[in-house]
CSV table of C-alpha atoms in Angstrom, one decimal:
chain,number,residue,atom,x,y,z
M,1,MET,CA,85.4,71.3,13.6
M,2,LEU,CA,84.0,73.8,16.1
M,3,LYS,CA,84.1,77.4,14.6
M,4,TYR,CA,86.4,78.8,17.3
M,5,ARG,CA,88.8,75.9,16.8
M,6,ASP,CA,89.0,76.5,13.1
M,7,VAL,CA,89.8,80.2,13.8
M,8,ALA,CA,92.4,79.3,16.4
M,9,LYS,CA,94.1,77.0,13.9
M,10,LYS,CA,94.1,79.7,11.3
M,11,ILE,CA,95.7,82.3,13.6
M,12,GLN,CA,98.3,79.7,14.7
M,13,GLN,CA,99.1,78.9,11.0
M,14,ALA,CA,99.5,82.6,10.3
M,15,ILE,CA,102.0,82.9,13.2
M,16,TYR,CA,103.9,79.9,11.9
M,17,GLN,CA,103.9,80.9,8.2
M,18,GLN,CA,105.2,84.3,8.9
M,19,ASN,CA,107.6,82.9,11.5
M,20,LEU,CA,106.7,85.6,13.9
M,21,PRO,CA,109.1,85.9,16.9
M,22,LYS,CA,108.1,85.8,20.5
M,23,ASP,CA,106.5,89.1,21.8
M,24,THR,CA,105.3,90.1,18.3
M,25,GLN,CA,102.0,91.9,18.8
M,26,LEU,CA,99.0,90.6,17.0
M,27,PRO,CA,96.0,92.6,15.8
M,28,ASN,CA,93.5,93.4,18.5
M,29,ILE,CA,90.1,91.7,18.9
M,30,GLU,CA,88.4,94.2,16.5
M,31,GLY,CA,91.1,93.6,13.9
M,32,LEU,CA,90.8,89.8,14.3
M,33,ILE,CA,86.9,90.0,14.0
M,34,ASN,CA,87.5,91.9,10.7
M,35,GLN,CA,90.1,89.6,9.4
M,36,TYR,CA,88.4,86.3,10.1
M,37,GLN,CA,84.8,87.6,9.7
M,38,VAL,CA,83.4,85.9,12.8
M,39,SER,CA,81.7,87.0,16.0
M,40,ARG,CA,83.5,88.5,19.0
M,41,THR,CA,82.6,85.4,21.1
M,42,THR,CA,84.3,83.1,18.6
M,43,ILE,CA,87.5,85.3,18.5
M,44,ILE,CA,87.5,85.3,22.4
M,45,LYS,CA,87.1,81.6,22.5
M,46,ALA,CA,89.8,81.1,19.9
M,47,LEU,CA,92.2,83.3,21.7
M,48,ASN,CA,91.6,81.5,25.0
M,49,CYS,CA,92.2,78.3,23.3
M,50,LEU,CA,95.5,79.6,21.8
M,51,GLU,CA,96.5,80.9,25.2
M,52,ARG,CA,95.9,77.5,26.8
M,53,HIS,CA,98.0,75.9,24.2
M,54,GLY,CA,101.0,78.3,24.8
M,55,VAL,CA,100.8,79.9,21.3
M,56,ILE,CA,99.9,83.4,22.6
M,57,TYR,CA,99.6,85.4,25.7
M,58,GLN,CA,97.1,88.2,26.4
M,59,VAL,CA,98.0,91.2,28.5
M,60,GLN,CA,95.0,93.0,29.8
M,61,GLY,CA,94.7,96.6,28.4
M,62,SER,CA,97.8,96.0,26.3
M,63,GLY,CA,97.2,93.4,23.7
M,64,ILE,CA,97.8,89.9,22.3
M,65,PHE,CA,101.4,88.6,21.8
M,66,VAL,CA,103.1,85.6,20.3
M,67,ARG,CA,104.4,83.2,22.8
M,68,GLN,CA,105.5,80.4,20.4
M,69,LEU,CA,108.7,78.7,21.3
M,70,GLN,CA,111.5,78.8,19.0
M,71,LYS,CA,113.7,76.0,20.4
M,72,ARG,CA,113.9,73.2,17.9
M,73,GLY,CA,114.0,69.5,18.5
M,74,TYR,CA,111.9,69.4,21.6
M,75,LEU,CA,108.7,67.3,21.7
M,76,ASN,CA,105.5,68.7,23.2
M,77,PHE,CA,105.1,66.6,26.3
M,78,LEU,CA,101.4,67.3,26.6
M,79,GLU,CA,100.4,66.6,23.1
M,80,SER,CA,102.3,63.4,22.5
M,81,HIS,CA,100.0,60.8,21.2
M,82,GLY,CA,103.0,59.0,19.8
M,83,PHE,CA,105.3,61.1,17.6
M,84,SER,CA,103.0,61.5,14.6
M,85,VAL,CA,101.4,64.5,16.3
M,86,ASP,CA,104.5,66.1,17.7
M,87,LEU,CA,106.9,66.1,14.9
M,88,ASN,CA,104.4,67.3,12.3
M,89,ASN,CA,105.4,66.1,8.9
M,90,SER,CA,108.9,65.0,9.8
M,91,PRO,CA,109.9,61.5,8.9
M,92,ASN,CA,109.1,59.2,11.8
M,93,SER,CA,108.5,55.5,11.9
M,94,SER,CA,107.8,52.6,14.1
M,95,GLN,CA,109.4,49.2,14.2
M,96,VAL,CA,106.7,46.9,15.5
M,97,PHE,CA,107.9,43.7,17.3
M,98,ASN,CA,104.4,42.2,18.2
M,99,VAL,CA,100.7,42.7,18.2
M,100,ASP,CA,99.4,40.1,20.5
M,101,ILE,CA,96.1,39.3,22.3
M,102,VAL,CA,97.0,38.6,25.9
M,103,GLN,CA,95.5,38.4,29.4
M,104,PRO,CA,96.5,41.6,31.3
M,105,SER,CA,98.9,41.5,34.2
M,106,SER,CA,97.5,42.9,37.4
M,107,GLN,CA,99.2,46.2,36.9
M,108,VAL,CA,97.7,46.6,33.4
M,109,LYS,CA,94.3,45.4,34.7
M,110,GLN,CA,94.3,47.9,37.4
M,111,ASN,CA,95.3,50.8,35.2
M,112,LEU,CA,92.8,50.0,32.6
M,113,GLN,CA,90.0,49.2,35.1
M,114,CYS,CA,89.5,45.8,33.3
M,115,GLU,CA,86.8,43.3,34.2
M,116,ASP,CA,87.8,39.7,34.9
M,117,GLY,CA,88.5,37.8,31.7
M,118,GLU,CA,89.0,40.9,29.5
M,119,GLU,CA,91.5,40.5,26.7
M,120,ILE,CA,94.1,43.0,25.8
M,121,TYR,CA,96.1,43.9,22.7
M,122,PHE,CA,99.8,44.1,23.6
M,123,ILE,CA,102.0,46.0,21.2
M,124,LYS,CA,105.7,46.6,21.5
M,125,ARG,CA,107.2,49.3,19.2
M,126,LEU,CA,110.5,51.0,18.7
M,127,ARG,CA,109.8,54.7,17.8
M,128,LYS,CA,112.2,56.4,15.5
M,129,PHE,CA,112.5,59.8,14.1
M,130,GLU,CA,115.0,60.6,11.2
M,131,ASP,CA,116.5,57.2,11.8
M,132,LYS,CA,117.3,58.0,15.4
M,133,ILE,CA,115.7,55.8,18.1
M,134,TYR,CA,113.5,57.8,20.3
M,135,ALA,CA,111.8,55.4,22.5
M,136,LEU,CA,110.6,51.8,23.3
M,137,GLU,CA,106.9,51.7,23.8
M,138,ARG,CA,104.8,48.9,25.4
M,139,SER,CA,101.2,49.6,24.9
M,140,TYR,CA,98.0,47.8,26.1
M,141,TYR,CA,94.7,48.4,24.5
M,142,ARG,CA,91.4,47.0,25.8
M,143,ARG,CA,90.0,44.8,23.1
M,144,LYS,CA,86.4,45.5,24.1
M,145,MET,CA,87.0,49.1,23.0
M,146,VAL,CA,89.7,48.7,20.3
M,147,GLY,CA,88.4,45.6,18.6
M,148,TYR,CA,91.0,45.2,16.0
M,149,LEU,CA,94.6,46.1,15.6
M,150,ASN,CA,97.4,44.7,13.4
M,151,LYS,CA,101.0,45.3,12.6
M,152,GLU,CA,100.2,47.6,9.7
M,153,ILE,CA,98.1,49.9,11.8
M,154,ALA,CA,100.8,49.9,14.5
M,155,GLU,CA,103.4,50.8,12.0
M,156,HIS,CA,101.5,54.0,11.4
M,157,SER,CA,99.5,55.9,13.9
M,158,ILE,CA,97.3,53.8,16.2
M,159,PHE,CA,95.7,57.0,17.6
M,160,SER,CA,94.7,58.2,14.1
M,161,TYR,CA,93.1,54.8,13.5
M,162,ILE,CA,91.2,55.0,16.8
M,163,LYS,CA,90.0,58.5,16.3
M,164,ASP,CA,89.3,58.4,12.5
M,165,ILE,CA,88.3,54.8,11.8
M,166,LEU,CA,86.9,53.6,15.1
M,167,LYS,CA,85.4,57.0,15.9
M,168,ILE,CA,86.4,56.9,19.5
M,169,ASN,CA,86.5,60.3,21.2
M,170,ILE,CA,89.8,60.6,23.0
M,171,GLY,CA,89.1,62.7,26.2
M,172,PHE,CA,92.2,63.0,28.5
M,173,SER,CA,95.2,61.3,29.8
M,174,ASP,CA,97.3,60.9,33.0
M,175,LYS,CA,101.0,60.6,32.7
M,176,TYR,CA,103.3,59.5,35.5
M,177,PHE,CA,107.0,59.8,35.0
M,178,LYS,CA,110.5,59.7,36.5
M,179,ALA,CA,114.1,59.2,35.5
M,180,ILE,CA,115.2,55.5,35.7
M,181,LYS,CA,118.3,53.3,35.2
M,182,LEU,CA,117.9,51.2,32.1
M,183,ASP,CA,117.7,47.4,32.5
M,184,GLU,CA,119.8,45.4,30.0
M,185,GLN,CA,116.9,44.3,27.9
M,186,THR,CA,115.5,47.8,27.3
M,187,ALA,CA,119.0,49.2,26.9
M,188,ASN,CA,119.6,46.7,24.0
M,189,TYR,CA,116.4,47.9,22.2
M,190,LEU,CA,117.6,51.5,22.5
M,191,GLY,CA,121.1,50.9,21.6
M,192,LEU,CA,122.4,52.0,25.1
M,193,SER,CA,124.0,50.3,28.1
M,194,ALA,CA,122.4,48.8,31.2
M,195,GLY,CA,122.5,51.6,33.9
M,196,ASP,CA,122.2,54.4,31.4
M,197,PRO,CA,119.6,57.0,32.3
M,198,ALA,CA,116.1,57.2,30.7
M,199,LEU,CA,112.8,59.0,31.1
M,200,CYS,CA,110.1,56.4,31.9
M,201,VAL,CA,106.6,57.6,31.2
M,202,GLU,CA,103.5,55.6,32.2
M,203,GLU,CA,100.3,57.0,30.5
M,204,ILE,CA,96.7,56.1,30.8
M,205,PHE,CA,94.3,57.4,28.0
M,206,TYR,CA,90.6,57.8,28.6
M,207,THR,CA,87.7,58.4,26.2
M,208,SER,CA,85.7,61.6,26.6
M,209,ALA,CA,83.3,59.5,28.6
M,210,GLY,CA,86.1,58.8,31.1
M,211,GLU,CA,86.7,55.1,30.2
M,212,PRO,CA,90.4,54.1,30.0
M,213,PHE,CA,91.3,52.3,26.7
M,214,ASP,CA,95.1,52.5,26.5
M,215,PHE,CA,97.9,52.0,29.1
M,216,SER,CA,101.4,52.6,27.7
M,217,THR,CA,104.9,52.5,29.2
M,218,ILE,CA,107.3,54.5,27.1
M,219,ILE,CA,111.1,54.5,27.8
M,220,TYR,CA,112.7,57.5,26.1
M,221,HIS,CA,116.3,57.5,24.8
M,222,TYR,CA,118.1,60.1,27.0
M,223,ASP,CA,120.1,61.6,24.2
M,224,ASN,CA,117.5,61.6,21.5
M,225,ALA,CA,114.3,62.6,23.3
M,226,LYS,CA,113.8,66.0,25.0
M,227,PHE,CA,110.6,67.7,25.8
M,228,TYR,CA,109.0,71.0,26.6
M,229,VAL,CA,105.8,71.9,28.5
M,230,GLN,CA,104.2,75.3,28.7
M,231,SER,CA,102.2,76.2,31.7
M,232,ASN,CA,99.9,78.9,32.5
M,233,SER,CA,98.9,80.5,35.8
M,234,LYS,CA,95.3,80.8,34.5
C,1,MET,CA,89.9,86.0,44.4
C,2,LEU,CA,87.6,85.8,41.4
C,3,LYS,CA,84.2,84.4,42.2
C,4,TYR,CA,84.4,81.4,39.9
C,5,ARG,CA,87.9,80.5,41.3
C,6,ASP,CA,86.5,80.6,44.9
C,7,VAL,CA,83.7,78.2,43.9
C,8,ALA,CA,86.1,76.0,42.0
C,9,LYS,CA,88.2,75.8,45.2
C,10,LYS,CA,85.2,74.9,47.3
C,11,ILE,CA,84.1,72.1,44.9
C,12,GLN,CA,87.6,70.8,44.9
C,13,GLN,CA,87.8,70.9,48.7
C,14,ALA,CA,84.5,69.0,48.9
C,15,ILE,CA,85.9,66.2,46.6
C,16,TYR,CA,89.0,66.0,48.8
C,17,GLN,CA,87.3,66.1,52.2
C,18,GLN,CA,84.8,63.4,51.2
C,19,ASN,CA,87.7,61.5,49.5
C,20,LEU,CA,85.5,60.8,46.5
C,21,PRO,CA,86.8,58.1,44.2
C,22,LYS,CA,87.3,58.5,40.4
C,23,ASP,CA,84.2,58.5,38.4
C,24,THR,CA,81.9,59.6,41.3
C,25,GLN,CA,79.1,61.7,39.8
C,26,LEU,CA,78.8,65.2,41.1
C,27,PRO,CA,75.5,67.1,41.4
C,28,ASN,CA,74.4,68.6,38.0
C,29,ILE,CA,74.7,72.3,37.2
C,30,GLU,CA,71.3,73.1,38.7
C,31,GLY,CA,72.3,71.4,41.9
C,32,LEU,CA,75.6,73.2,42.1
C,33,ILE,CA,73.8,76.6,41.6
C,34,ASN,CA,71.6,75.7,44.5
C,35,GLN,CA,74.4,74.5,46.7
C,36,TYR,CA,76.8,77.4,46.1
C,37,GLN,CA,74.2,80.2,45.5
C,38,VAL,CA,76.0,81.6,42.5
C,39,SER,CA,75.0,82.3,38.9
C,40,ARG,CA,75.0,79.7,36.1
C,41,THR,CA,77.9,81.6,34.5
C,42,THR,CA,80.0,81.3,37.6
C,43,ILE,CA,79.3,77.5,38.0
C,44,ILE,CA,80.2,76.9,34.3
C,45,LYS,CA,83.4,78.9,34.6
C,46,ALA,CA,84.3,77.0,37.8
C,47,LEU,CA,83.7,73.7,36.2
C,48,ASN,CA,85.8,74.6,33.1
C,49,CYS,CA,88.5,75.6,35.5
C,50,LEU,CA,88.3,72.3,37.4
C,51,GLU,CA,88.4,70.4,34.1
C,52,ARG,CA,91.5,72.2,33.0
C,53,HIS,CA,93.1,71.4,36.3
C,54,GLY,CA,92.3,67.6,35.9
C,55,VAL,CA,90.0,67.6,39.0
C,56,ILE,CA,86.8,66.6,37.0
C,57,TYR,CA,85.6,65.6,33.6
C,58,GLN,CA,82.3,66.6,32.0
C,59,VAL,CA,80.4,64.2,29.7
C,60,GLN,CA,78.0,66.0,27.5
C,61,GLY,CA,74.4,64.9,28.3
C,62,SER,CA,75.6,62.6,31.1
C,63,GLY,CA,77.1,64.6,33.9
C,64,ILE,CA,80.1,65.8,35.9
C,65,PHE,CA,82.5,63.2,37.3
C,66,VAL,CA,85.5,63.1,39.6
C,67,ARG,CA,88.8,62.7,37.8
C,68,GLN,CA,91.1,63.3,40.8
C,69,LEU,CA,94.1,61.1,40.9
C,70,GLN,CA,94.7,58.9,43.9
C,71,LYS,CA,98.3,57.9,43.4
C,72,ARG,CA,100.3,59.3,46.3
C,73,GLY,CA,103.8,60.7,46.3
C,74,TYR,CA,103.8,62.3,42.8
C,75,LEU,CA,104.4,65.9,42.2
C,76,ASN,CA,102.2,67.9,39.9
C,77,PHE,CA,104.7,68.8,37.1
C,78,LEU,CA,102.6,71.7,35.8
C,79,GLU,CA,102.1,73.4,39.1
C,80,SER,CA,105.6,73.1,40.6
C,81,HIS,CA,106.8,76.6,41.7
C,82,GLY,CA,109.2,74.8,44.0
C,83,PHE,CA,107.7,72.3,46.3
C,84,SER,CA,105.8,74.5,48.7
C,85,VAL,CA,102.8,74.5,46.3
C,86,ASP,CA,102.9,70.8,45.3
C,87,LEU,CA,103.2,69.1,48.6
C,88,ASN,CA,100.6,71.2,50.3
C,89,ASN,CA,101.2,71.2,54.0
C,90,SER,CA,103.8,68.5,54.1
C,91,PRO,CA,107.1,69.2,55.8
C,92,ASN,CA,109.4,70.5,53.1
C,93,SER,CA,112.5,72.6,53.4
C,94,SER,CA,115.3,74.2,51.5
C,95,GLN,CA,119.1,74.2,52.3
C,96,VAL,CA,120.4,77.4,50.8
C,97,PHE,CA,124.1,77.5,49.8
C,98,ASN,CA,124.3,81.0,48.4
C,99,VAL,CA,122.4,84.1,47.4
C,100,ASP,CA,124.8,86.0,45.3
C,101,ILE,CA,124.6,89.0,42.9
C,102,VAL,CA,126.4,88.1,39.7
C,103,GLN,CA,126.8,88.9,36.0
C,104,PRO,CA,124.7,86.5,33.9
C,105,SER,CA,126.4,83.8,31.7
C,106,SER,CA,125.4,84.1,28.1
C,107,GLN,CA,123.0,81.2,28.5
C,108,VAL,CA,121.3,82.9,31.4
C,109,LYS,CA,121.3,86.2,29.7
C,110,GLN,CA,119.7,84.8,26.6
C,111,ASN,CA,116.9,82.9,28.6
C,112,LEU,CA,116.1,85.9,30.7
C,113,GLN,CA,116.4,88.4,27.7
C,114,CYS,CA,118.7,90.6,29.8
C,115,GLU,CA,120.1,93.8,28.7
C,116,ASP,CA,123.8,94.4,28.8
C,117,GLY,CA,125.1,95.0,32.3
C,118,GLU,CA,122.0,93.7,34.1
C,119,GLU,CA,122.7,92.0,37.4
C,120,ILE,CA,121.2,88.7,38.5
C,121,TYR,CA,120.5,87.1,41.8
C,122,PHE,CA,122.0,83.5,41.7
C,123,ILE,CA,120.7,81.1,44.3
C,124,LYS,CA,121.6,77.5,44.8
C,125,ARG,CA,119.4,75.4,47.0
C,126,LEU,CA,118.9,71.8,47.9
C,127,ARG,CA,115.2,70.9,48.1
C,128,LYS,CA,114.1,68.4,50.7
C,129,PHE,CA,110.8,66.8,51.6
C,130,GLU,CA,110.4,64.7,54.7
C,131,ASP,CA,114.2,64.8,55.1
C,132,LYS,CA,114.6,63.2,51.6
C,133,ILE,CA,116.6,65.2,49.0
C,134,TYR,CA,114.4,65.9,46.0
C,135,ALA,CA,116.4,68.2,43.8
C,136,LEU,CA,119.3,70.6,43.5
C,137,GLU,CA,118.1,73.9,42.1
C,138,ARG,CA,120.2,76.6,40.5
C,139,SER,CA,118.0,79.8,40.0
C,140,TYR,CA,118.6,83.1,38.4
C,141,TYR,CA,116.4,86.1,39.1
C,142,ARG,CA,116.7,89.5,37.3
C,143,ARG,CA,117.5,92.1,39.9
C,144,LYS,CA,115.7,94.8,38.0
C,145,MET,CA,112.5,92.8,38.7
C,146,VAL,CA,113.2,91.0,41.9
C,147,GLY,CA,115.0,93.8,43.7
C,148,TYR,CA,115.8,92.0,46.9
C,149,LEU,CA,116.4,88.4,48.0
C,150,ASN,CA,118.2,86.9,50.9
C,151,LYS,CA,118.9,83.6,52.5
C,152,GLU,CA,115.8,83.7,54.8
C,153,ILE,CA,113.5,84.3,51.9
C,154,ALA,CA,115.2,81.5,49.9
C,155,GLU,CA,114.8,79.0,52.8
C,156,HIS,CA,111.0,79.6,52.5
C,157,SER,CA,109.2,80.2,49.3
C,158,ILE,CA,110.7,82.7,46.8
C,159,PHE,CA,107.6,82.5,44.8
C,160,SER,CA,105.3,83.4,47.6
C,161,TYR,CA,107.6,86.4,48.4
C,162,ILE,CA,107.4,87.5,44.7
C,163,LYS,CA,103.7,87.2,44.5
C,164,ASP,CA,102.6,88.4,47.9
C,165,ILE,CA,105.3,90.9,48.9
C,166,LEU,CA,106.6,92.2,45.6
C,167,LYS,CA,103.1,91.9,44.0
C,168,ILE,CA,104.5,90.6,40.7
C,169,ASN,CA,101.8,88.8,38.7
C,170,ILE,CA,103.2,85.4,37.5
C,171,GLY,CA,101.9,84.6,34.1
C,172,PHE,CA,103.3,81.5,32.6
C,173,SER,CA,106.4,79.3,32.2
C,174,ASP,CA,108.3,77.3,29.7
C,175,LYS,CA,109.9,74.0,30.9
C,176,TYR,CA,112.5,72.0,28.9
C,177,PHE,CA,113.5,68.6,30.2
C,178,LYS,CA,115.2,65.4,29.6
C,179,ALA,CA,117.0,62.5,31.4
C,180,ILE,CA,120.7,63.1,32.0
C,181,LYS,CA,123.7,61.3,33.6
C,182,LEU,CA,124.8,63.1,36.8
C,183,ASP,CA,128.1,64.7,36.9
C,184,GLU,CA,130.2,64.2,40.1
C,185,GLN,CA,129.5,67.6,41.6
C,186,THR,CA,125.7,67.4,41.3
C,187,ALA,CA,125.7,63.8,42.3
C,188,ASN,CA,127.5,64.7,45.6
C,189,TYR,CA,124.8,67.2,46.5
C,190,LEU,CA,122.1,64.7,45.8
C,191,GLY,CA,123.9,61.9,47.7
C,192,LEU,CA,124.1,59.9,44.5
C,193,SER,CA,127.0,58.7,42.2
C,194,ALA,CA,128.4,60.2,39.0
C,195,GLY,CA,126.6,58.6,36.0
C,196,ASP,CA,123.4,58.0,38.0
C,197,PRO,CA,120.2,59.1,36.1
C,198,ALA,CA,118.4,62.4,36.9
C,199,LEU,CA,115.6,64.4,35.4
C,200,CYS,CA,117.0,67.8,34.4
C,201,VAL,CA,114.4,70.6,34.0
C,202,GLU,CA,115.2,74.1,32.7
C,203,GLU,CA,112.4,76.5,33.4
C,204,ILE,CA,111.8,80.1,32.4
C,205,PHE,CA,109.1,82.0,34.3
C,206,TYR,CA,107.3,85.1,32.9
C,207,THR,CA,105.2,87.8,34.4
C,208,SER,CA,101.7,88.2,33.1
C,209,ALA,CA,103.1,90.9,30.9
C,210,GLY,CA,105.3,88.3,29.2
C,211,GLU,CA,108.6,89.5,30.8
C,212,PRO,CA,111.0,86.7,32.0
C,213,PHE,CA,112.1,87.1,35.5
C,214,ASP,CA,113.4,83.6,36.6
C,215,PHE,CA,115.5,81.0,34.9
C,216,SER,CA,116.0,77.8,36.9
C,217,THR,CA,117.9,74.6,36.3
C,218,ILE,CA,116.6,71.8,38.6
C,219,ILE,CA,118.1,68.4,38.8
C,220,TYR,CA,115.8,65.9,40.4
C,221,HIS,CA,116.8,62.8,42.4
C,222,TYR,CA,115.7,59.9,40.3
C,223,ASP,CA,114.6,57.8,43.2
C,224,ASN,CA,112.9,60.5,45.3
C,225,ALA,CA,111.1,62.7,42.7
C,226,LYS,CA,108.4,61.4,40.5
C,227,PHE,CA,105.8,63.4,38.7
C,228,TYR,CA,102.4,63.4,37.1
C,229,VAL,CA,100.8,65.5,34.4
C,230,GLN,CA,97.2,65.5,33.4
C,231,SER,CA,96.3,66.5,29.8
C,232,ASN,CA,93.0,67.2,28.1
C,233,SER,CA,92.0,67.0,24.5
C,234,LYS,CA,90.0,70.2,25.0
């Protein structure tokens, strides 16, 4: 892990563990240099990283303050690679319906920039958290990049497998979303009725080299899934 | 404007004007230094800024590439201070129903961290774009910070007024959102039916000193408003 990321993580953990409320002032840069025994550059990089992630805010000439949200039960919309990441160590699970190798539809082909004849893993999962259904997820992975998947992997974290086992560097993602009316089939999966509202998110994930490897459509249960996003004018 | 922001803007404009497709390689750092006649540090800062905003991606040892999305009609969820910003120079307008000075409800008071007795501007607006209704917005501004508002200002951009006239530095915001079923009153404003789906966004805006000044609840028309978000593993 990069030095500044390690320090950023430690500062964030300290904020969590002490349960510091919003607007609590943290030590200044000199204080943090002393505390973590790293260079000024590392501290500044760590603080900028924490600021981008909405953990702190910095007021010029005034100090460094806790920004961390205290509202519970909201998922971080920007950091959701499935729920495993968002909900930390809370009990979440996936019910996997299928892991199939298929030919992509034209929509999937376009979103994943597939060549002709490419094969795709198609996975349908119901995502649960504390026995509540959160979402129905239909995911498409390019087999030329994610060479092997099975039900066991899909029941846990596909993204951990991709990062830790396949050593693929995940770079960035594009999400497109809107509210929709549920069709009957999806409503049945979610335990809702046709016509009920849902948040529909289409997301394309790219490697750090800019190559798309996953296209997913996720339909969230309107009563069980709520989100937050922190933005920054910087 | 900071030097690196100015350069970032110019690079972004060049990408737009030439309509460069995704994955187009840009000149390397040396090339950009030559082209824009600024320091290496400025170019690196400008590139990091463009990367954070999802305009480019950088592949170590390989180059700088265009990331810009080409899907039309989606609003940037992270940069939405009302529509004026998102939809650039497209014809958008607001129908203002009221600009009232009120006592905050307990929910508003809590979200804006109001002191006892503080007065609030309450504004209800219907947001339109190309004559389509996008959203019903209920906004609450702290009068001790936004001392004056009227219908004329609310028909244009309240945020431009706050930034350019009142010289308030807008720092960051927290958004909370989920899909909901419309109630009859809101459905009537949007030209929809009770029970139809909608995206409901609650957003709190802070100054760069961390003080909340605006709490808004925005209910988006499910057929007319769709969004994108770009995220980045960095």
